[in-house]
One Martini backbone bead per residue (centre of mass of N, CA, C, O) as a GRO file, in nm:
protein
  288
    1UNK     BB    1  -8.532 -20.738  -6.310
    2UNK     BB    2  -8.579 -20.429  -6.423
    3UNK     BB    3  -8.612 -20.314  -6.751
    4UNK     BB    4  -8.553 -20.081  -6.967
    5UNK     BB    5  -8.734 -19.947  -7.258
    6UNK     BB    6  -8.514 -19.746  -7.316
    7UNK     BB    7  -8.332 -19.666  -7.608
    8UNK     BB    8  -8.038 -19.577  -7.681
    9UNK     BB    9  -7.839 -19.435  -7.884
   10UNK     BB   10  -7.629 -19.499  -8.134
   11UNK     BB   11  -7.283 -19.501  -8.149
   12UNK     BB   12  -7.090 -19.357  -8.396
   13UNK     BB   13  -6.800 -19.397  -8.514
   14UNK     BB   14  -6.551 -19.238  -8.684
   15UNK     BB   15  -6.464 -19.536  -8.730
   16UNK     BB   16  -6.532 -19.860  -8.835
   17UNK     BB   17  -6.259 -19.965  -8.661
   18UNK     BB   18  -6.389 -19.876  -8.391
   19UNK     BB   19  -6.394 -19.875  -8.045
   20UNK     BB   20  -6.626 -19.803  -7.807
   21UNK     BB   21  -6.556 -19.628  -7.501
   22UNK     BB   22  -6.604 -19.596  -7.187
   23UNK     BB   23  -6.501 -19.359  -6.956
   24UNK     BB   24  -6.484 -19.571  -6.711
   25UNK     BB   25  -6.223 -19.727  -6.864
   26UNK     BB   26  -6.010 -19.560  -6.765
   27UNK     BB   27  -5.714 -19.748  -6.695
   28UNK     BB   28  -5.764 -20.009  -6.827
   29UNK     BB   29  -5.550 -20.265  -6.919
   30UNK     BB   30  -5.718 -20.371  -7.170
   31UNK     BB   31  -5.652 -20.137  -7.372
   32UNK     BB   32  -5.351 -20.236  -7.433
   33UNK     BB   33  -5.478 -20.522  -7.567
   34UNK     BB   34  -5.589 -20.357  -7.804
   35UNK     BB   35  -5.554 -20.459  -8.141
   36UNK     BB   36  -5.593 -20.360  -8.485
   37UNK     BB   37  -5.774 -20.140  -8.351
   38UNK     BB   38  -5.965 -19.886  -8.267
   39UNK     BB   39  -6.010 -19.608  -8.026
   40UNK     BB   40  -6.297 -19.458  -7.851
   41UNK     BB   41  -6.469 -19.224  -7.675
   42UNK     BB   42  -6.805 -19.267  -7.528
   43UNK     BB   43  -7.163 -19.240  -7.483
   44UNK     BB   44  -7.226 -19.538  -7.319
   45UNK     BB   45  -7.372 -19.817  -7.154
   46UNK     BB   46  -7.144 -19.964  -7.219
   47UNK     BB   47  -6.804 -20.038  -7.224
   48UNK     BB   48  -6.822 -20.187  -7.515
   49UNK     BB   49  -6.838 -20.112  -7.868
   50UNK     BB   50  -6.809 -20.373  -8.126
   51UNK     BB   51  -7.089 -20.272  -8.242
   52UNK     BB   52  -7.397 -20.163  -8.329
   53UNK     BB   53  -7.515 -20.459  -8.183
   54UNK     BB   54  -7.258 -20.462  -7.969
   55UNK     BB   55  -7.221 -20.522  -7.617
   56UNK     BB   56  -6.987 -20.467  -7.336
   57UNK     BB   57  -6.926 -20.602  -7.017
   58UNK     BB   58  -6.698 -20.537  -6.757
   59UNK     BB   59  -6.557 -20.792  -6.517
   60UNK     BB   60  -6.415 -20.821  -6.208
   61UNK     BB   61  -6.399 -21.052  -5.957
   62UNK     BB   62  -6.257 -20.880  -5.748
   63UNK     BB   63  -6.468 -20.650  -5.762
   64UNK     BB   64  -6.724 -20.826  -5.718
   65UNK     BB   65  -6.654 -20.911  -5.425
   66UNK     BB   66  -6.679 -20.604  -5.317
   67UNK     BB   67  -6.923 -20.534  -5.558
   68UNK     BB   68  -7.205 -20.709  -5.624
   69UNK     BB   69  -7.408 -20.467  -5.728
   70UNK     BB   70  -7.285 -20.345  -5.986
   71UNK     BB   71  -7.377 -20.538  -6.225
   72UNK     BB   72  -7.685 -20.498  -6.178
   73UNK     BB   73  -7.691 -20.199  -6.251
   74UNK     BB   74  -7.575 -20.231  -6.538
   75UNK     BB   75  -7.797 -20.415  -6.650
   76UNK     BB   76  -8.028 -20.217  -6.599
   77UNK     BB   77  -7.911 -19.989  -6.781
   78UNK     BB   78  -7.901 -20.155  -7.046
   79UNK     BB   79  -8.151 -20.313  -7.091
   80UNK     BB   80  -8.229 -20.337  -7.456
   81UNK     BB   81  -7.958 -20.311  -7.556
   82UNK     BB   82  -7.873 -20.471  -7.800
   83UNK     BB   83  -7.847 -20.783  -7.947
   84UNK     BB   84  -7.552 -20.825  -7.840
   85UNK     BB   85  -7.486 -20.937  -7.505
   86UNK     BB   86  -7.193 -20.888  -7.304
   87UNK     BB   87  -6.996 -21.058  -7.049
   88UNK     BB   88  -6.671 -20.977  -6.941
   89UNK     BB   89  -6.477 -21.200  -6.755
   90UNK     BB   90  -6.232 -21.160  -6.504
   91UNK     BB   91  -6.023 -21.416  -6.383
   92UNK     BB   92  -5.868 -21.302  -6.060
   93UNK     BB   93  -5.942 -21.563  -5.894
   94UNK     BB   94  -5.954 -21.874  -5.740
   95UNK     BB   95  -6.262 -21.850  -5.638
   96UNK     BB   96  -6.484 -21.880  -5.925
   97UNK     BB   97  -6.733 -22.067  -5.947
   98UNK     BB   98  -6.964 -21.927  -5.792
   99UNK     BB   99  -6.968 -21.647  -5.929
  100UNK     BB  100  -7.016 -21.756  -6.218
  101UNK     BB  101  -7.279 -21.899  -6.159
  102UNK     BB  102  -7.441 -21.646  -6.074
  103UNK     BB  103  -7.388 -21.480  -6.334
  104UNK     BB  104  -7.522 -21.679  -6.528
  105UNK     BB  105  -7.807 -21.651  -6.421
  106UNK     BB  106  -7.836 -21.347  -6.478
  107UNK     BB  107  -7.782 -21.375  -6.787
  108UNK     BB  108  -8.021 -21.555  -6.859
  109UNK     BB  109  -8.242 -21.351  -6.772
  110UNK     BB  110  -8.092 -21.093  -6.950
  111UNK     BB  111  -7.962 -21.174  -7.221
  112UNK     BB  112  -7.657 -21.286  -7.180
  113UNK     BB  113  -7.319 -21.329  -7.264
  114UNK     BB  114  -7.059 -21.542  -7.162
  115UNK     BB  115  -6.715 -21.432  -7.104
  116UNK     BB  116  -6.400 -21.584  -7.022
  117UNK     BB  117  -6.109 -21.445  -6.872
  118UNK     BB  118  -5.748 -21.488  -6.753
  119UNK     BB  119  -5.670 -21.209  -6.896
  120UNK     BB  120  -5.607 -20.912  -7.044
  121UNK     BB  121  -5.514 -21.028  -7.313
  122UNK     BB  122  -5.763 -21.203  -7.367
  123UNK     BB  123  -5.975 -20.978  -7.352
  124UNK     BB  124  -5.858 -20.807  -7.585
  125UNK     BB  125  -5.888 -21.029  -7.801
  126UNK     BB  126  -6.196 -21.044  -7.795
  127UNK     BB  127  -6.258 -20.753  -7.873
  128UNK     BB  128  -6.108 -20.758  -8.141
  129UNK     BB  129  -6.262 -20.990  -8.276
  130UNK     BB  130  -6.543 -20.869  -8.274
  131UNK     BB  131  -6.467 -20.627  -8.455
  132UNK     BB  132  -6.342 -20.779  -8.703
  133UNK     BB  133  -6.629 -20.963  -8.724
  134UNK     BB  134  -6.877 -20.777  -8.780
  135UNK     BB  135  -6.882 -20.823  -9.125
  136UNK     BB  136  -6.878 -21.117  -9.122
  137UNK     BB  137  -6.943 -21.416  -9.239
  138UNK     BB  138  -7.077 -21.721  -9.120
  139UNK     BB  139  -6.938 -21.911  -9.336
  140UNK     BB  140  -6.653 -21.939  -9.197
  141UNK     BB  141  -6.792 -22.149  -8.962
  142UNK     BB  142  -6.901 -22.337  -9.157
  143UNK     BB  143  -6.971 -22.622  -9.289
  144UNK     BB  144  -6.831 -22.792  -9.564
  145UNK     BB  145  -7.034 -22.917  -9.802
  146UNK     BB  146  -7.016 -23.164 -10.018
  147UNK     BB  147  -7.136 -23.201 -10.376
  148UNK     BB  148  -6.933 -23.366 -10.503
  149UNK     BB  149  -6.883 -23.686 -10.585
  150UNK     BB  150  -6.573 -23.715 -10.553
  151UNK     BB  151  -6.558 -23.581 -10.275
  152UNK     BB  152  -6.741 -23.781 -10.127
  153UNK     BB  153  -6.577 -24.033 -10.196
  154UNK     BB  154  -6.315 -23.942 -10.061
  155UNK     BB  155  -6.428 -23.901  -9.773
  156UNK     BB  156  -6.535 -24.189  -9.731
  157UNK     BB  157  -6.272 -24.367  -9.793
  158UNK     BB  158  -6.068 -24.211  -9.594
  159UNK     BB  159  -6.210 -24.330  -9.330
  160UNK     BB  160  -6.039 -24.559  -9.392
  161UNK     BB  161  -5.795 -24.732  -9.293
  162UNK     BB  162  -5.505 -24.658  -9.503
  163UNK     BB  163  -5.673 -24.463  -9.683
  164UNK     BB  164  -5.607 -24.259  -9.950
  165UNK     BB  165  -5.632 -24.048 -10.218
  166UNK     BB  166  -5.484 -24.237 -10.417
  167UNK     BB  167  -5.662 -24.486 -10.364
  168UNK     BB  168  -5.926 -24.360 -10.459
  169UNK     BB  169  -5.840 -24.320 -10.755
  170UNK     BB  170  -5.785 -24.616 -10.807
  171UNK     BB  171  -6.075 -24.716 -10.749
  172UNK     BB  172  -6.225 -24.536 -10.952
  173UNK     BB  173  -6.074 -24.628 -11.216
  174UNK     BB  174  -6.132 -24.942 -11.173
  175UNK     BB  175  -6.468 -24.931 -11.087
  176UNK     BB  176  -6.625 -24.623 -11.101
  177UNK     BB  177  -6.789 -24.698 -10.827
  178UNK     BB  178  -6.913 -24.750 -10.518
  179UNK     BB  179  -7.063 -25.014 -10.576
  180UNK     BB  180  -6.818 -25.164 -10.705
  181UNK     BB  181  -6.630 -25.139 -10.462
  182UNK     BB  182  -6.816 -25.301 -10.260
  183UNK     BB  183  -6.791 -25.573 -10.466
  184UNK     BB  184  -6.508 -25.625 -10.431
  185UNK     BB  185  -6.262 -25.839 -10.415
  186UNK     BB  186  -5.970 -25.922 -10.267
  187UNK     BB  187  -5.822 -25.991 -10.534
  188UNK     BB  188  -5.882 -25.725 -10.681
  189UNK     BB  189  -5.745 -25.538 -10.469
  190UNK     BB  190  -5.452 -25.672 -10.469
  191UNK     BB  191  -5.397 -25.585 -10.779
  192UNK     BB  192  -5.350 -25.316 -10.674
  193UNK     BB  193  -5.171 -25.045 -10.628
  194UNK     BB  194  -5.103 -25.026 -10.276
  195UNK     BB  195  -5.244 -25.313 -10.195
  196UNK     BB  196  -5.268 -25.475  -9.912
  197UNK     BB  197  -5.385 -25.676  -9.670
  198UNK     BB  198  -5.472 -25.458  -9.467
  199UNK     BB  199  -5.628 -25.271  -9.659
  200UNK     BB  200  -5.824 -25.484  -9.766
  201UNK     BB  201  -5.946 -25.559  -9.492
  202UNK     BB  202  -6.059 -25.277  -9.423
  203UNK     BB  203  -6.249 -25.255  -9.665
  204UNK     BB  204  -6.418 -25.512  -9.615
  205UNK     BB  205  -6.511 -25.435  -9.329
  206UNK     BB  206  -6.666 -25.175  -9.410
  207UNK     BB  207  -6.882 -25.351  -9.591
  208UNK     BB  208  -6.933 -25.628  -9.398
  209UNK     BB  209  -6.933 -25.524  -9.127
  210UNK     BB  210  -7.118 -25.484  -8.872
  211UNK     BB  211  -7.224 -25.231  -8.667
  212UNK     BB  212  -7.275 -25.464  -8.474
  213UNK     BB  213  -7.101 -25.613  -8.261
  214UNK     BB  214  -7.037 -25.916  -8.113
  215UNK     BB  215  -7.034 -25.834  -7.819
  216UNK     BB  216  -7.317 -25.708  -7.812
  217UNK     BB  217  -7.469 -25.962  -7.908
  218UNK     BB  218  -7.378 -26.150  -7.677
  219UNK     BB  219  -7.500 -25.991  -7.444
  220UNK     BB  220  -7.791 -26.005  -7.545
  221UNK     BB  221  -7.811 -26.315  -7.547
  222UNK     BB  222  -7.743 -26.364  -7.248
  223UNK     BB  223  -7.976 -26.195  -7.137
  224UNK     BB  224  -8.209 -26.362  -7.265
  225UNK     BB  225  -8.129 -26.633  -7.137
  226UNK     BB  226  -8.144 -26.547  -6.838
  227UNK     BB  227  -8.452 -26.478  -6.842
  228UNK     BB  228  -8.536 -26.792  -6.932
  229UNK     BB  229  -8.439 -26.913  -6.689
  230UNK     BB  230  -8.430 -27.133  -6.426
  231UNK     BB  231  -8.509 -27.084  -6.077
  232UNK     BB  232  -8.475 -27.113  -5.748
  233UNK     BB  233  -8.644 -27.084  -5.477
  234UNK     BB  234  -8.666 -27.076  -5.138
  235UNK     BB  235  -8.813 -27.374  -5.146
  236UNK     BB  236  -8.670 -27.530  -5.411
  237UNK     BB  237  -8.840 -27.445  -5.644
  238UNK     BB  238  -8.874 -27.461  -5.982
  239UNK     BB  239  -8.874 -27.166  -6.195
  240UNK     BB  240  -8.993 -26.940  -6.428
  241UNK     BB  241  -8.946 -26.607  -6.508
  242UNK     BB  242  -9.190 -26.589  -6.731
  243UNK     BB  243  -9.361 -26.701  -6.517
  244UNK     BB  244  -9.662 -26.680  -6.343
  245UNK     BB  245  -9.729 -26.718  -6.032
  246UNK     BB  246  -9.963 -26.889  -5.846
  247UNK     BB  247 -10.202 -26.796  -5.601
  248UNK     BB  248 -10.349 -26.845  -5.321
  249UNK     BB  249 -10.589 -26.768  -5.127
  250UNK     BB  250 -10.626 -26.614  -4.851
  251UNK     BB  251 -10.727 -26.665  -4.555
  252UNK     BB  252 -10.959 -26.595  -4.337
  253UNK     BB  253 -10.931 -26.371  -4.073
  254UNK     BB  254 -10.998 -26.462  -3.725
  255UNK     BB  255 -10.967 -26.373  -3.403
  256UNK     BB  256 -11.158 -26.579  -3.270
  257UNK     BB  257 -11.015 -26.831  -3.376
  258UNK     BB  258 -10.740 -26.773  -3.245
  259UNK     BB  259 -10.840 -26.758  -2.956
  260UNK     BB  260 -10.969 -27.043  -2.945
  261UNK     BB  261 -10.675 -27.182  -3.021
  262UNK     BB  262 -10.560 -27.106  -2.766
  263UNK     BB  263 -10.402 -27.152  -2.490
  264UNK     BB  264 -10.538 -27.183  -2.158
  265UNK     BB  265 -10.433 -26.967  -1.972
  266UNK     BB  266 -10.447 -26.810  -1.688
  267UNK     BB  267 -10.648 -26.527  -1.783
  268UNK     BB  268 -10.583 -26.456  -2.084
  269UNK     BB  269 -10.854 -26.462  -2.247
  270UNK     BB  270 -11.015 -26.281  -2.059
  271UNK     BB  271 -10.833 -26.029  -2.090
  272UNK     BB  272 -10.860 -25.989  -2.397
  273UNK     BB  273 -11.174 -25.957  -2.406
  274UNK     BB  274 -11.187 -25.721  -2.207
  275UNK     BB  275 -11.013 -25.523  -2.371
  276UNK     BB  276 -11.184 -25.520  -2.630
  277UNK     BB  277 -11.448 -25.417  -2.500
  278UNK     BB  278 -11.331 -25.150  -2.389
  279UNK     BB  279 -11.235 -25.032  -2.662
  280UNK     BB  280 -11.518 -25.028  -2.794
  281UNK     BB  281 -11.658 -24.838  -2.589
  282UNK     BB  282 -11.468 -24.591  -2.633
  283UNK     BB  283 -11.524 -24.554  -2.939
  284UNK     BB  284 -11.830 -24.509  -2.914
  285UNK     BB  285 -11.817 -24.251  -2.740
  286UNK     BB  286 -11.653 -24.079  -2.944
  287UNK     BB  287 -11.873 -24.083  -3.174
  288UNK     BB  288 -12.099 -23.945  -2.988
   0.00000   0.00000   0.00000
């Protein structure tokens, strides 16, 4: 699909909190579901402009089933407009897998993001959220990596079953560092307040138990033993699987020897030699 290289001018809304709506969307029930942000109609190539660099095309699968060419014309008109290009699909039919699959292929080719909604309410919520987060920092959804030593220690030790934040403070004040905690004996741990046998066992297992469990090691050992065991072959001879059996060279096969060794039934050998000679003569003629 050829995309137009002409980029239409960006429509700046009257208010920074407004979503610019294409006039073709008048009467769309999704407009009533857009809340907490303003709406205004404007001359845009997308259906909804939820940011200066974000445009949304709206498509109902029920409408797409009747007019499959519509969305392709809209994508072509969209050209290279907007940095973030979204197609908001309203899934309002039961057999939706195949249409969504085909639309996803078209969106991959034309650099569009697919968002699927299963109701007008959900579609309106997506449009509202895009507008509300237009100027938000991506740090809001980034993982917060702890840099403080005590925070890292707390996160690490609370990953052990039954160990809570109070227990971590008790361990820190009693042993001072993570290295000393890892070397603490069960008797030392049991002397701490709030540390019973189960909690002490979990802590010691966290530091002493190997990452590779015993079951995995046993399976690996059994597998290696099985490969090295000797097994009988079809002839009853015992051989090792790791050893490469040596074969004797096959004897040279000569049809004349086999024919000479055959029992001379009346006319059989003579007929075989006659047929061979005839076949050789025919092949020689074909080569000439």
